[in-house]
Amino acid sequence: QVIFALALFMGEPSPKSPIG
């Protein structure tokens, strides 16, 4: 779950990020 952590850490509107 590296993508998940990175997405939450960076907060980027990426298609793989759960918050994006």
PDB file of C-alpha atoms in Angstrom:
ATOM      1  CA  GLN A   1       0.000   0.000   0.000  1.00  0.00           C
ATOM      2  CA  VAL A   2       2.731   2.436  -0.995  1.00  0.00           C
ATOM      3  CA  ILE A   3       0.455   4.311  -3.390  1.00  0.00           C
ATOM      4  CA  PHE A   4      -2.125   4.728  -0.644  1.00  0.00           C
ATOM      5  CA  ALA A   5       0.413   6.220   1.774  1.00  0.00           C
ATOM      6  CA  LEU A   6       1.925   8.473  -0.875  1.00  0.00           C
ATOM      7  CA  ALA A   7      -1.476   9.645  -2.017  1.00  0.00           C
ATOM      8  CA  LEU A   8      -2.506  10.572   1.511  1.00  0.00           C
ATOM      9  CA  PHE A   9       0.880  12.127   2.252  1.00  0.00           C
ATOM     10  CA  MET A  10       1.073  14.214  -0.912  1.00  0.00           C
ATOM     11  CA  GLY A  11      -2.652  14.722  -1.304  1.00  0.00           C
ATOM     12  CA  GLU A  12      -2.475  14.800  -5.084  1.00  0.00           C
ATOM     13  CA  PRO A  13      -5.620  14.412  -7.195  1.00  0.00           C
ATOM     14  CA  SER A  14      -4.321  11.212  -8.740  1.00  0.00           C
ATOM     15  CA  PRO A  15      -6.576   8.526 -10.241  1.00  0.00           C
ATOM     16  CA  LYS A  16      -5.050   5.942  -7.900  1.00  0.00           C
ATOM     17  CA  SER A  17      -5.326   8.023  -4.753  1.00  0.00           C
ATOM     18  CA  PRO A  18      -8.391   7.343  -2.573  1.00  0.00           C
ATOM     19  CA  ILE A  19      -8.713  11.028  -1.695  1.00  0.00           C
ATOM     20  CA  GLY A  20      -8.149  12.228  -5.227  1.00  0.00           C
TER      21      GLY A  20
END
